[in-house]
């Protein structure tokens, strides 16, 4: 406990192992130096903000967590019993079919605790579980923590300024001020402690409020120094009940011999279940969310249909008319812009919100980063293919492109690869930056891609010192692939019905003017595939870096 900025959350981050950078000193568990892998198997960390899947119901959230955290040998009925027991104890059973986004603050906090209780951790860290809740919800959450502690778990939580009745529920308190310990002991011994220090708590005054006032420096900085010295900055234990019976480090090591630790180390890997099970559960969760997500799925399909109809109407019959070849060239570049901007911006805007949930679940050993990344890629693939296909069919037919299955297949292949590359680019930006910075950086970094695409300035007119840019621009390969699909394969003379003179009646003349080789389709496909693999790998590495950098 302590005032804002006292170091409560930082201390909890360090104790739980969430923060590992910029930290010195030693942490001992049962008399032995903390082994992080071993410690994470017996602990969990529930952060201040409730990081829940809002699109899933309480029951679905619990079922998926159980599938990730309980042994796979248990069937759904055995897992159901565990879930039912936890939800009943936490007062959430009646809300089983309520979505996470529709729960109240207190219910969300209890669901956060319920999700971590599934694999019955011995140590639970909660960062300000009462913040933002009304007095009734605060009481429920604190009493829940008390009942969990009395079942044999160690519950460590930070509280900002509890009421007198809530304060009395806690067994022990550690009071912080500017990173220093002012008091450590039982809650009922706090009043005698400050009285003995010569700063008596007024009658009928909340002891929690009073010690926060002292910690804030309202009674002078000298009082802080006095209390810090009195408790020896947290090293004195004489304000605990029966403090003489507290075990020493030596006795703890005898109670927990190394042979017992060997069994824990050999029991399993970093996560509770296998990688294959993690991927299976995460893919199931991903499809469930995608089905209900208005932005990522429904709106995305609608935008592709609407933009497809708009472009098709604007460039109607441009694909087969010799006098409108330049119009058709503009259409191909507009399609490329759509395939670049829509998936990229959508990923940049939605992925940072997933990051906070990923941080919590990955730290609490629900799944590995590899399993998460594979599931995200697989879940999004059918939606990307369907959206791209429906857009391509509408634009291709309305703009009267050549109705040949080979040409359409080439056109669709380039479209899909461009969409996936743009999405990977958005994933890289979204993994590292927040929504505001990502929204600025995404389009800004895309401008050079457009410059080197060969649209405004042909590739042959690029100065030698800038020509390298055309090799890294995936839009160059996309545009070249479109030109190969529409005007390559020795396309015959175009119709000339809308003008007396058609300069580009023969496709070869146009190909010469735009300086693009119609026989480069397979090279373009290979280049886009290579860029896709490089960006996907880079996005994964950046995501892994981000997870460690946050800590």
Short mmCIF file of C-alpha atoms in Angstrom, two decimals:
data_model
loop_
_atom_site.label_atom_id
_atom_site.label_comp_id
_atom_site.label_asym_id
_atom_site.label_seq_id
_atom_site.Cartn_x
_atom_site.Cartn_y
_atom_site.Cartn_z
CA UNK A 1 0.00 0.00 0.00
CA UNK A 2 1.14 3.57 -0.60
CA UNK A 3 0.36 6.86 -2.37
CA UNK A 4 0.54 7.26 -6.16
CA UNK A 5 4.13 6.99 -7.38
CA UNK A 6 5.32 5.17 -4.26
CA UNK A 7 6.47 2.17 -6.34
CA UNK A 8 3.66 -0.32 -5.66
CA UNK A 9 3.16 -1.51 -9.24
CA UNK A 10 6.92 -1.53 -9.89
CA UNK A 11 7.50 -3.69 -6.81
CA UNK A 12 4.76 -6.10 -7.92
CA UNK A 13 6.22 -6.21 -11.47
CA UNK A 14 9.60 -7.15 -10.00
CA UNK A 15 8.26 -9.73 -7.52
CA UNK A 16 6.13 -11.45 -10.17
CA UNK A 17 9.05 -11.51 -12.63
CA UNK A 18 7.16 -9.35 -15.15
CA UNK A 19 9.89 -6.68 -15.07
CA UNK A 20 13.40 -8.00 -15.65
CA UNK A 21 15.26 -4.98 -17.09
CA UNK A 22 16.81 -2.31 -14.86
CA UNK A 23 16.36 -4.45 -11.76
CA UNK A 24 19.09 -5.45 -9.29
CA UNK A 25 19.17 -7.62 -6.17
CA UNK A 26 17.98 -11.14 -5.37
CA UNK A 27 14.58 -12.74 -4.91
CA UNK A 28 14.33 -16.00 -2.98
CA UNK A 29 11.51 -18.53 -3.14
CA UNK A 30 11.38 -20.95 -0.20
CA UNK A 31 14.98 -20.12 0.70
CA UNK A 32 16.36 -20.65 -2.82
CA UNK A 33 17.30 -18.16 -5.54
CA UNK A 34 14.28 -17.69 -7.80
CA UNK A 35 14.29 -19.82 -10.95
CA UNK A 36 11.99 -17.88 -13.30
CA UNK A 37 10.83 -20.90 -15.31
CA UNK A 38 9.99 -22.80 -12.11
CA UNK A 39 8.39 -19.78 -10.45
CA UNK A 40 6.11 -19.03 -13.42
CA UNK A 41 4.71 -22.57 -13.12
CA UNK A 42 3.41 -21.82 -9.63
CA UNK A 43 2.38 -18.15 -10.02
CA UNK A 44 0.24 -15.79 -12.09
CA UNK A 45 0.04 -12.01 -12.50
CA UNK A 46 -3.28 -10.18 -12.95
CA UNK A 47 -2.61 -6.62 -14.03
CA UNK A 48 -4.60 -3.48 -13.25
CA UNK A 49 -6.44 -3.25 -16.58
CA UNK A 50 -8.73 -6.21 -17.30
CA UNK A 51 -7.30 -7.76 -20.45
CA UNK A 52 -10.17 -9.96 -21.62
CA UNK A 53 -11.53 -11.20 -24.93
CA UNK A 54 -14.59 -8.95 -25.15
CA UNK A 55 -16.16 -10.87 -28.07
CA UNK A 56 -16.27 -14.17 -26.15
CA UNK A 57 -18.72 -15.08 -23.39
CA UNK A 58 -17.63 -15.90 -19.84
CA UNK A 59 -18.14 -19.61 -20.56
CA UNK A 60 -16.14 -19.48 -23.82
CA UNK A 61 -13.30 -17.54 -22.17
CA UNK A 62 -13.13 -20.12 -19.38
CA UNK A 63 -13.37 -23.13 -21.72
CA UNK A 64 -10.57 -21.89 -23.96
CA UNK A 65 -8.40 -21.06 -20.92
CA UNK A 66 -9.07 -24.56 -19.54
CA UNK A 67 -8.08 -26.13 -22.87
CA UNK A 68 -4.79 -24.20 -22.75
CA UNK A 69 -3.98 -24.63 -19.05
CA UNK A 70 -5.31 -28.05 -18.01
CA UNK A 71 -3.82 -31.40 -19.12
CA UNK A 72 -5.19 -32.58 -22.48
CA UNK A 73 -5.97 -36.02 -20.98
CA UNK A 74 -8.93 -34.46 -19.10
CA UNK A 75 -12.17 -34.62 -21.11
CA UNK A 76 -14.59 -31.69 -21.53
CA UNK A 77 -16.78 -32.89 -18.62
CA UNK A 78 -13.87 -32.93 -16.16
CA UNK A 79 -12.77 -29.50 -17.36
CA UNK A 80 -16.40 -28.35 -17.14
CA UNK A 81 -16.51 -29.36 -13.47
CA UNK A 82 -13.43 -27.22 -12.72
CA UNK A 83 -14.95 -24.25 -14.59
CA UNK A 84 -18.35 -24.65 -12.92
CA UNK A 85 -16.77 -24.80 -9.46
CA UNK A 86 -14.69 -21.62 -10.05
CA UNK A 87 -17.57 -19.63 -11.59
CA UNK A 88 -19.92 -20.65 -8.74
CA UNK A 89 -17.38 -19.59 -6.08
CA UNK A 90 -16.76 -16.28 -7.84
CA UNK A 91 -20.44 -15.48 -8.39
CA UNK A 92 -20.19 -15.59 -12.19
CA UNK A 93 -22.20 -18.73 -12.93
CA UNK A 94 -25.37 -16.73 -13.76
CA UNK A 95 -23.36 -14.67 -16.28
CA UNK A 96 -21.90 -17.63 -18.20
CA UNK A 97 -23.45 -16.52 -21.49
CA UNK A 98 -22.61 -12.82 -21.16
CA UNK A 99 -19.88 -11.49 -23.44
CA UNK A 100 -16.74 -10.09 -21.80
CA UNK A 101 -17.37 -6.59 -23.23
CA UNK A 102 -20.82 -6.45 -21.52
CA UNK A 103 -19.64 -7.34 -17.99
CA UNK A 104 -19.47 -4.73 -15.23
CA UNK A 105 -16.11 -3.64 -13.75
CA UNK A 106 -16.36 -5.98 -10.76
CA UNK A 107 -17.42 -8.92 -12.93
CA UNK A 108 -14.53 -8.31 -15.34
CA UNK A 109 -12.08 -8.29 -12.43
CA UNK A 110 -13.54 -11.54 -11.07
CA UNK A 111 -13.38 -13.12 -14.54
CA UNK A 112 -9.68 -12.10 -14.79
CA UNK A 113 -9.08 -13.93 -11.50
CA UNK A 114 -11.22 -16.92 -12.57
CA UNK A 115 -9.18 -17.41 -15.77
CA UNK A 116 -5.95 -17.68 -13.78
CA UNK A 117 -7.49 -19.94 -11.12
CA UNK A 118 -8.06 -22.73 -13.64
CA UNK A 119 -4.62 -24.29 -13.11
CA UNK A 120 -4.70 -23.48 -9.37
CA UNK A 121 -1.55 -21.30 -8.96
CA UNK A 122 0.10 -21.21 -5.53
CA UNK A 123 1.01 -17.50 -5.77
CA UNK A 124 -1.26 -14.82 -7.26
CA UNK A 125 -0.19 -11.22 -7.86
CA UNK A 126 -2.94 -8.63 -8.40
CA UNK A 127 -2.14 -5.04 -9.34
CA UNK A 128 -4.77 -2.69 -7.84
CA UNK A 129 -7.74 -5.09 -8.12
CA UNK A 130 -10.08 -2.52 -6.50
CA UNK A 131 -9.29 0.46 -8.76
CA UNK A 132 -12.30 1.85 -10.60
CA UNK A 133 -14.82 -0.30 -8.71
CA UNK A 134 -17.67 0.81 -6.44
CA UNK A 135 -17.54 -0.07 -2.73
CA UNK A 136 -19.73 -3.18 -3.15
CA UNK A 137 -17.57 -4.57 -5.99
CA UNK A 138 -14.39 -3.69 -4.01
CA UNK A 139 -15.66 -5.68 -1.04
CA UNK A 140 -16.55 -8.66 -3.25
CA UNK A 141 -13.09 -8.71 -4.90
CA UNK A 142 -11.17 -8.34 -1.60
CA UNK A 143 -13.29 -10.99 0.16
CA UNK A 144 -12.67 -13.28 -2.83
CA UNK A 145 -8.91 -12.72 -2.42
CA UNK A 146 -9.23 -13.47 1.29
CA UNK A 147 -11.09 -16.76 0.67
CA UNK A 148 -8.47 -17.76 -1.95
CA UNK A 149 -5.69 -17.01 0.58
CA UNK A 150 -7.42 -19.12 3.23
CA UNK A 151 -7.50 -22.05 0.78
CA UNK A 152 -3.69 -22.19 0.96
CA UNK A 153 -2.58 -19.72 -1.73
CA UNK A 154 -0.34 -16.69 -1.33
CA UNK A 155 -2.18 -13.59 -2.57
CA UNK A 156 -0.15 -10.41 -3.04
CA UNK A 157 -1.99 -7.30 -4.21
CA UNK A 158 -1.47 -3.55 -4.32
CA UNK A 159 -4.22 -1.28 -2.99
CA UNK A 160 -4.33 2.48 -3.27
CA UNK A 161 -6.58 3.73 -0.44
CA UNK A 162 -8.94 1.10 1.03
CA UNK A 163 -11.77 1.85 3.44
CA UNK A 164 -11.30 0.88 7.12
CA UNK A 165 -13.48 -2.24 6.74
CA UNK A 166 -11.61 -3.37 3.60
CA UNK A 167 -8.25 -2.68 5.23
CA UNK A 168 -9.18 -4.94 8.16
CA UNK A 169 -9.82 -7.87 5.74
CA UNK A 170 -6.10 -8.05 4.78
CA UNK A 171 -3.78 -10.18 6.92
CA UNK A 172 -0.56 -8.23 6.38
CA UNK A 173 0.43 -4.90 4.84
CA UNK A 174 3.63 -3.46 3.39
CA UNK A 175 3.52 0.37 3.27
CA UNK A 176 5.64 2.14 0.65
CA UNK A 177 6.70 5.78 0.24
CA UNK A 178 9.09 6.78 -2.57
CA UNK A 179 10.33 3.20 -2.83
CA UNK A 180 11.10 2.94 0.92
CA UNK A 181 9.27 0.69 3.40
CA UNK A 182 7.48 2.55 6.23
CA UNK A 183 5.79 -0.49 7.80
CA UNK A 184 5.62 -4.25 7.36
CA UNK A 185 3.41 -6.42 9.54
CA UNK A 186 -0.20 -7.31 10.29
CA UNK A 187 -2.91 -4.72 9.59
CA UNK A 188 -4.10 -4.65 13.22
CA UNK A 189 -0.57 -3.80 14.44
CA UNK A 190 -0.34 -0.67 12.25
CA UNK A 191 -2.06 1.64 14.78
CA UNK A 192 0.17 0.54 17.74
CA UNK A 193 3.21 0.90 15.43
CA UNK A 194 2.60 4.54 14.49
CA UNK A 195 1.63 5.29 18.11
CA UNK A 196 4.94 3.86 19.34
CA UNK A 197 6.72 5.99 16.71
CA UNK A 198 5.12 9.12 18.26
CA UNK A 199 2.64 9.77 15.39
CA UNK A 200 -0.59 8.41 16.94
CA UNK A 201 -3.57 7.80 14.66
CA UNK A 202 -6.58 10.00 15.66
CA UNK A 203 -9.58 8.13 17.10
CA UNK A 204 -12.27 7.24 14.53
CA UNK A 205 -9.77 7.86 11.72
CA UNK A 206 -9.23 5.22 9.02
CA UNK A 207 -5.72 3.78 9.68
CA UNK A 208 -5.23 3.19 5.94
CA UNK A 209 -6.01 6.86 5.15
CA UNK A 210 -3.78 8.03 7.99
CA UNK A 211 -0.72 6.01 6.91
CA UNK A 212 -1.20 7.20 3.30
CA UNK A 213 -1.24 10.83 4.59
CA UNK A 214 2.03 10.14 6.45
CA UNK A 215 3.53 8.46 3.34
CA UNK A 216 2.50 11.45 1.20
CA UNK A 217 4.60 13.70 3.45
CA UNK A 218 1.67 15.65 4.94
CA UNK A 219 3.19 15.38 8.44
CA UNK A 220 6.72 16.23 7.30
CA UNK A 221 9.56 14.38 5.60
CA UNK A 222 11.20 13.67 8.96
CA UNK A 223 8.33 11.29 9.84
CA UNK A 224 9.07 9.22 6.74
CA UNK A 225 12.72 8.90 7.72
CA UNK A 226 11.73 8.02 11.30
CA UNK A 227 9.37 5.21 10.21
CA UNK A 228 11.83 3.84 7.63
CA UNK A 229 14.53 3.56 10.31
CA UNK A 230 12.10 2.07 12.83
CA UNK A 231 11.12 -0.81 10.51
CA UNK A 232 14.73 -1.05 9.16
CA UNK A 233 13.35 -0.44 5.64
CA UNK A 234 11.29 -3.64 5.84
CA UNK A 235 13.92 -5.93 7.38
CA UNK A 236 12.35 -5.90 10.87
CA UNK A 237 9.64 -8.58 11.29
CA UNK A 238 8.59 -7.91 14.89
CA UNK A 239 5.19 -6.42 13.89
CA UNK A 240 3.95 -9.77 12.56
CA UNK A 241 1.96 -12.03 14.90
CA UNK A 242 4.19 -14.75 16.35
CA UNK A 243 7.17 -13.30 14.44
CA UNK A 244 9.65 -15.54 16.27
CA UNK A 245 8.23 -18.62 14.51
CA UNK A 246 8.90 -17.18 11.01
CA UNK A 247 11.17 -19.72 9.25
CA UNK A 248 14.79 -18.90 8.46
CA UNK A 249 16.34 -19.37 5.01
CA UNK A 250 18.14 -22.50 6.24
CA UNK A 251 14.96 -24.14 7.56
CA UNK A 252 13.13 -23.33 4.31
CA UNK A 253 15.85 -25.02 2.26
CA UNK A 254 15.47 -28.16 4.40
CA UNK A 255 11.70 -28.10 3.89
CA UNK A 256 12.13 -27.80 0.10
CA UNK A 257 15.12 -29.98 -0.88
CA UNK A 258 16.62 -29.92 -4.38
CA UNK A 259 15.21 -33.39 -5.14
CA UNK A 260 11.67 -31.95 -4.89
CA UNK A 261 12.59 -29.18 -7.35
CA UNK A 262 13.90 -31.75 -9.83
CA UNK A 263 10.40 -33.19 -10.20
CA UNK A 264 8.97 -29.73 -10.95
CA UNK A 265 11.69 -28.99 -13.53
CA UNK A 266 11.16 -32.29 -15.34
CA UNK A 267 7.36 -32.19 -15.25
CA UNK A 268 6.74 -30.13 -18.37
CA UNK A 269 7.96 -27.40 -20.72
CA UNK A 270 7.39 -23.67 -20.45
CA UNK A 271 3.63 -23.91 -21.16
CA UNK A 272 1.02 -26.22 -19.68
CA UNK A 273 0.05 -28.00 -22.93
CA UNK A 274 1.77 -29.01 -26.18
CA UNK A 275 2.37 -26.60 -29.08
CA UNK A 276 -0.07 -28.55 -31.28
CA UNK A 277 -2.85 -28.19 -28.67
CA UNK A 278 -2.07 -24.47 -28.25
CA UNK A 279 -2.34 -23.86 -32.00
CA UNK A 280 -5.58 -25.85 -32.22
CA UNK A 281 -7.23 -23.91 -29.34
CA UNK A 282 -5.97 -20.51 -30.57
CA UNK A 283 -7.20 -21.19 -34.11
CA UNK A 284 -10.61 -22.14 -32.70
CA UNK A 285 -10.68 -18.95 -30.63
CA UNK A 286 -9.55 -16.89 -33.64
CA UNK A 287 -12.36 -18.16 -35.90
CA UNK A 288 -14.91 -17.59 -33.12
CA UNK A 289 -13.75 -13.97 -32.75
CA UNK A 290 -13.59 -13.43 -36.52
CA UNK A 291 -17.20 -14.60 -36.89
CA UNK A 292 -18.35 -11.93 -34.40
CA UNK A 293 -15.92 -9.12 -35.21
CA UNK A 294 -17.69 -6.32 -37.07
CA UNK A 295 -14.42 -4.54 -38.06
CA UNK A 296 -12.05 -7.35 -38.95
CA UNK A 297 -14.56 -9.47 -40.87
CA UNK A 298 -17.95 -7.96 -41.73
CA UNK A 299 -16.79 -4.40 -42.46
CA UNK A 300 -13.74 -5.69 -44.31
CA UNK A 301 -15.86 -7.77 -46.71
CA UNK A 302 -18.31 -4.88 -47.17
CA UNK A 303 -15.50 -2.41 -47.98
CA UNK A 304 -14.09 -4.78 -50.62
CA UNK A 305 -17.53 -5.15 -52.25
CA UNK A 306 -18.27 -1.39 -52.20
CA UNK A 307 -14.81 -0.32 -53.45
CA UNK A 308 -14.93 -3.06 -56.10
CA UNK A 309 -18.28 -1.76 -57.42
CA UNK A 310 -17.06 1.88 -57.31
CA UNK A 311 -13.86 1.14 -59.26
CA UNK A 312 -15.74 -1.14 -61.65
CA UNK A 313 -18.32 1.58 -62.35
CA UNK A 314 -15.65 4.29 -62.78
CA UNK A 315 -13.61 2.21 -65.24
CA UNK A 316 -16.47 0.27 -66.86
CA UNK A 317 -15.42 -1.50 -70.08
CA UNK A 318 -11.87 -0.05 -69.87
CA UNK A 319 -10.10 -3.41 -70.09
CA UNK A 320 -10.93 -4.31 -73.69
CA UNK A 321 -10.90 -0.86 -75.32
CA UNK A 322 -7.75 0.27 -77.18
CA UNK A 323 -8.46 3.98 -76.60
CA UNK A 324 -8.72 3.46 -72.81
CA UNK A 325 -5.49 1.54 -72.13
CA UNK A 326 -4.11 4.37 -69.95
CA UNK A 327 -7.42 4.43 -68.01
CA UNK A 328 -7.02 0.70 -67.45
CA UNK A 329 -3.41 1.25 -66.33
CA UNK A 330 -4.72 3.79 -63.78
CA UNK A 331 -7.30 1.22 -62.65
CA UNK A 332 -4.61 -1.42 -62.07
CA UNK A 333 -2.62 1.02 -59.92
CA UNK A 334 -5.81 2.01 -58.01
CA UNK A 335 -6.47 -1.70 -57.31
CA UNK A 336 -2.90 -2.00 -56.05
CA UNK A 337 -3.42 1.02 -53.74
CA UNK A 338 -6.59 -0.54 -52.35
CA UNK A 339 -4.84 -3.87 -51.73
CA UNK A 340 -2.00 -2.05 -50.00
CA UNK A 341 -3.85 0.46 -47.78
CA UNK A 342 -6.92 -1.48 -46.56
CA UNK A 343 -5.19 -4.56 -45.05
CA UNK A 344 -2.21 -2.55 -43.78
CA UNK A 345 -4.27 0.12 -41.96
CA UNK A 346 -6.72 -2.43 -40.59
CA UNK A 347 -3.85 -4.43 -39.03
CA UNK A 348 -2.15 -1.28 -37.69
CA UNK A 349 -5.40 -0.14 -36.04
CA UNK A 350 -6.51 -3.47 -34.55
CA UNK A 351 -3.29 -5.28 -33.61
CA UNK A 352 -2.10 -2.97 -30.77
CA UNK A 353 -5.30 -3.77 -28.83
CA UNK A 354 -4.42 -7.48 -29.11
CA UNK A 355 -0.91 -6.78 -27.79
CA UNK A 356 -2.05 -6.11 -24.21
CA UNK A 357 -3.94 -9.45 -24.09
CA UNK A 358 -0.97 -11.23 -25.68
CA UNK A 359 1.40 -9.77 -23.05
CA UNK A 360 -0.78 -11.04 -20.19
CA UNK A 361 -1.53 -14.49 -21.59
CA UNK A 362 2.01 -15.16 -22.82
CA UNK A 363 3.54 -14.10 -19.47
CA UNK A 364 1.09 -16.34 -17.58
CA UNK A 365 2.17 -19.32 -19.73
CA UNK A 366 -1.09 -19.85 -21.64
CA UNK A 367 0.79 -20.40 -24.90
CA UNK A 368 4.06 -19.73 -26.72
CA UNK A 369 4.55 -16.77 -29.05
CA UNK A 370 5.10 -19.14 -31.99
CA UNK A 371 1.71 -20.82 -31.48
CA UNK A 372 -0.02 -17.43 -31.24
CA UNK A 373 1.65 -16.13 -34.41
CA UNK A 374 0.83 -19.25 -36.43
CA UNK A 375 -2.82 -19.08 -35.29
CA UNK A 376 -3.13 -15.37 -36.22
CA UNK A 377 -1.74 -16.13 -39.70
CA UNK A 378 -4.00 -19.14 -40.29
CA UNK A 379 -7.19 -17.48 -38.98
CA UNK A 380 -6.75 -14.41 -41.18
CA UNK A 381 -5.95 -16.33 -44.37
CA UNK A 382 -9.53 -17.46 -45.31
CA UNK A 383 -10.91 -13.94 -44.67
CA UNK A 384 -8.14 -12.38 -46.79
CA UNK A 385 -8.70 -14.88 -49.64
CA UNK A 386 -12.50 -14.41 -49.61
CA UNK A 387 -12.32 -10.58 -49.46
CA UNK A 388 -9.70 -10.46 -52.22
CA UNK A 389 -11.60 -12.95 -54.41
CA UNK A 390 -14.94 -11.11 -54.20
CA UNK A 391 -13.22 -7.77 -54.96
CA UNK A 392 -11.25 -9.25 -57.88
CA UNK A 393 -14.33 -10.86 -59.50
CA UNK A 394 -16.37 -7.61 -59.28
CA UNK A 395 -13.60 -5.35 -60.66
CA UNK A 396 -12.40 -7.82 -63.29
CA UNK A 397 -15.84 -8.40 -64.81
CA UNK A 398 -17.15 -4.80 -64.53
CA UNK A 399 -14.03 -3.32 -66.14
CA UNK A 400 -14.18 -5.90 -68.97
CA UNK A 401 -10.74 -7.43 -68.50
CA UNK A 402 -10.03 -10.44 -70.80
CA UNK A 403 -12.24 -13.34 -69.70
CA UNK A 404 -9.58 -16.02 -69.71
CA UNK A 405 -9.14 -18.28 -66.69
CA UNK A 406 -5.31 -18.10 -66.92
CA UNK A 407 -5.26 -14.29 -66.92
CA UNK A 408 -7.76 -14.07 -64.04
CA UNK A 409 -5.74 -16.61 -62.04
CA UNK A 410 -2.60 -14.50 -62.58
CA UNK A 411 -4.48 -11.32 -61.64
CA UNK A 412 -5.88 -12.90 -58.46
CA UNK A 413 -2.49 -14.40 -57.44
CA UNK A 414 -0.82 -10.98 -57.60
CA UNK A 415 -3.75 -9.37 -55.74
CA UNK A 416 -3.65 -11.92 -52.92
CA UNK A 417 0.15 -11.74 -52.53
CA UNK A 418 -0.03 -7.91 -52.39
CA UNK A 419 -2.74 -8.11 -49.70
CA UNK A 420 -0.68 -10.55 -47.61
CA UNK A 421 2.51 -8.48 -47.98
CA UNK A 422 0.68 -5.26 -46.98
CA UNK A 423 -0.84 -7.08 -44.01
CA UNK A 424 2.60 -8.30 -42.93
CA UNK A 425 3.90 -4.74 -43.20
CA UNK A 426 0.99 -3.56 -41.00
CA UNK A 427 1.75 -6.36 -38.54
CA UNK A 428 5.35 -5.16 -38.23
CA UNK A 429 4.25 -1.56 -37.55
CA UNK A 430 1.37 -2.60 -35.24
CA UNK A 431 3.63 -4.91 -33.20
CA UNK A 432 6.09 -2.13 -32.37
CA UNK A 433 4.07 1.12 -32.32
CA UNK A 434 0.81 2.24 -30.74
CA UNK A 435 -2.24 3.18 -32.85
CA UNK A 436 -1.35 6.90 -33.15
CA UNK A 437 2.28 6.40 -34.23
CA UNK A 438 1.38 3.41 -36.39
CA UNK A 439 -1.34 5.34 -38.24
CA UNK A 440 1.25 7.99 -39.13
CA UNK A 441 4.14 5.64 -39.93
CA UNK A 442 2.22 3.10 -42.06
CA UNK A 443 1.18 5.47 -44.91
CA UNK A 444 4.45 7.46 -44.60
CA UNK A 445 6.59 4.35 -45.16
CA UNK A 446 4.32 3.34 -48.06
CA UNK A 447 5.07 6.51 -50.05
CA UNK A 448 8.55 5.30 -51.18
CA UNK A 449 6.91 2.01 -52.25
CA UNK A 450 4.63 4.02 -54.58
CA UNK A 451 7.52 6.18 -55.86
CA UNK A 452 9.49 3.12 -56.99
CA UNK A 453 6.52 1.17 -58.39
CA UNK A 454 7.13 2.40 -61.93
CA UNK A 455 3.74 4.14 -62.23
CA UNK A 456 4.43 7.90 -62.20
CA UNK A 457 8.06 7.51 -63.28
CA UNK A 458 8.85 4.52 -65.48
CA UNK A 459 11.56 2.16 -64.26
CA UNK A 460 13.92 3.14 -67.11
CA UNK A 461 13.67 6.83 -66.15
CA UNK A 462 14.75 6.23 -62.54
CA UNK A 463 18.22 7.70 -61.86
CA UNK A 464 20.88 4.99 -61.32
CA UNK A 465 21.43 5.97 -57.66
CA UNK A 466 17.69 5.43 -56.92
CA UNK A 467 17.13 2.32 -59.02
CA UNK A 468 17.74 0.05 -56.01
CA UNK A 469 14.39 1.28 -54.65
CA UNK A 470 12.50 -0.59 -57.37
CA UNK A 471 13.92 -3.89 -56.07
CA UNK A 472 12.53 -3.40 -52.56
CA UNK A 473 9.15 -1.95 -53.59
CA UNK A 474 6.58 -4.74 -53.53
CA UNK A 475 4.21 -2.45 -55.49
CA UNK A 476 6.63 -2.60 -58.43
CA UNK A 477 6.27 -6.39 -58.55
CA UNK A 478 2.52 -6.10 -58.08
CA UNK A 479 2.09 -3.63 -60.96
CA UNK A 480 4.42 -5.60 -63.23
CA UNK A 481 2.47 -8.77 -62.39
CA UNK A 482 -0.85 -7.07 -63.29
CA UNK A 483 0.59 -5.84 -66.61
CA UNK A 484 1.79 -9.38 -67.38
CA UNK A 485 -1.65 -10.81 -66.55
CA UNK A 486 -3.67 -8.28 -68.58
CA UNK A 487 -1.36 -7.35 -71.48
CA UNK A 488 1.14 -10.23 -71.56
CA UNK A 489 0.80 -13.77 -72.96
CA UNK A 490 0.93 -12.31 -76.53
CA UNK A 491 -2.44 -10.58 -76.18
CA UNK A 492 -4.14 -9.89 -79.48
CA UNK A 493 -5.03 -6.46 -80.91
CA UNK A 494 -7.52 -4.55 -78.75
CA UNK A 495 -10.95 -3.37 -79.94
CA UNK A 496 -11.14 0.30 -81.00
CA UNK A 497 -14.85 1.14 -80.82
CA UNK A 498 -14.83 4.41 -78.84
CA UNK A 499 -12.27 6.45 -80.86
CA UNK A 500 -11.05 6.83 -84.43
CA UNK A 501 -7.39 6.41 -83.46
CA UNK A 502 -6.12 4.03 -80.78
CA UNK A 503 -2.45 4.61 -80.02
CA UNK A 504 -2.26 1.52 -77.82
CA UNK A 505 -4.36 -0.77 -80.03
CA UNK A 506 -1.39 -3.16 -80.04
CA UNK A 507 -0.47 -4.10 -76.43
CA UNK A 508 3.25 -4.33 -77.35
CA UNK A 509 3.36 -0.55 -77.96
CA UNK A 510 1.96 0.09 -74.47
CA UNK A 511 4.37 -2.40 -72.85
CA UNK A 512 7.28 -0.63 -74.53
CA UNK A 513 6.11 2.80 -73.30
CA UNK A 514 5.71 1.72 -69.65
CA UNK A 515 9.06 -0.15 -69.85
CA UNK A 516 7.67 -3.41 -68.41
CA UNK A 517 8.55 -6.91 -69.57
CA UNK A 518 5.35 -9.03 -69.96
CA UNK A 519 7.32 -12.24 -69.33
CA UNK A 520 8.29 -11.42 -65.74
CA UNK A 521 5.16 -12.82 -64.04
CA UNK A 522 6.89 -15.75 -62.31
CA UNK A 523 9.73 -13.51 -61.17
CA UNK A 524 7.20 -11.05 -59.75
CA UNK A 525 5.38 -13.86 -57.96
CA UNK A 526 8.65 -15.20 -56.55
CA UNK A 527 9.71 -11.70 -55.44
CA UNK A 528 6.36 -11.04 -53.69
CA UNK A 529 6.52 -14.45 -51.99
CA UNK A 530 10.08 -13.74 -50.80
CA UNK A 531 9.09 -10.29 -49.48
CA UNK A 532 6.07 -11.87 -47.76
CA UNK A 533 8.24 -14.46 -45.98
CA UNK A 534 10.84 -11.84 -44.98
CA UNK A 535 8.19 -9.44 -43.59
CA UNK A 536 6.34 -12.22 -41.74
CA UNK A 537 9.59 -13.36 -40.13
CA UNK A 538 10.54 -9.76 -39.31
CA UNK A 539 7.07 -9.18 -37.76
CA UNK A 540 7.52 -12.27 -35.55
CA UNK A 541 11.01 -11.17 -34.43
CA UNK A 542 9.75 -7.63 -33.72
CA UNK A 543 6.85 -9.08 -31.74
CA UNK A 544 9.26 -11.18 -29.68
CA UNK A 545 11.47 -8.12 -29.14
CA UNK A 546 8.44 -6.06 -28.08
CA UNK A 547 7.41 -8.68 -25.49
CA UNK A 548 10.86 -8.58 -23.90
CA UNK A 549 11.29 -4.78 -24.30
CA UNK A 550 8.06 -4.08 -22.38
CA UNK A 551 9.49 -6.06 -19.48
#
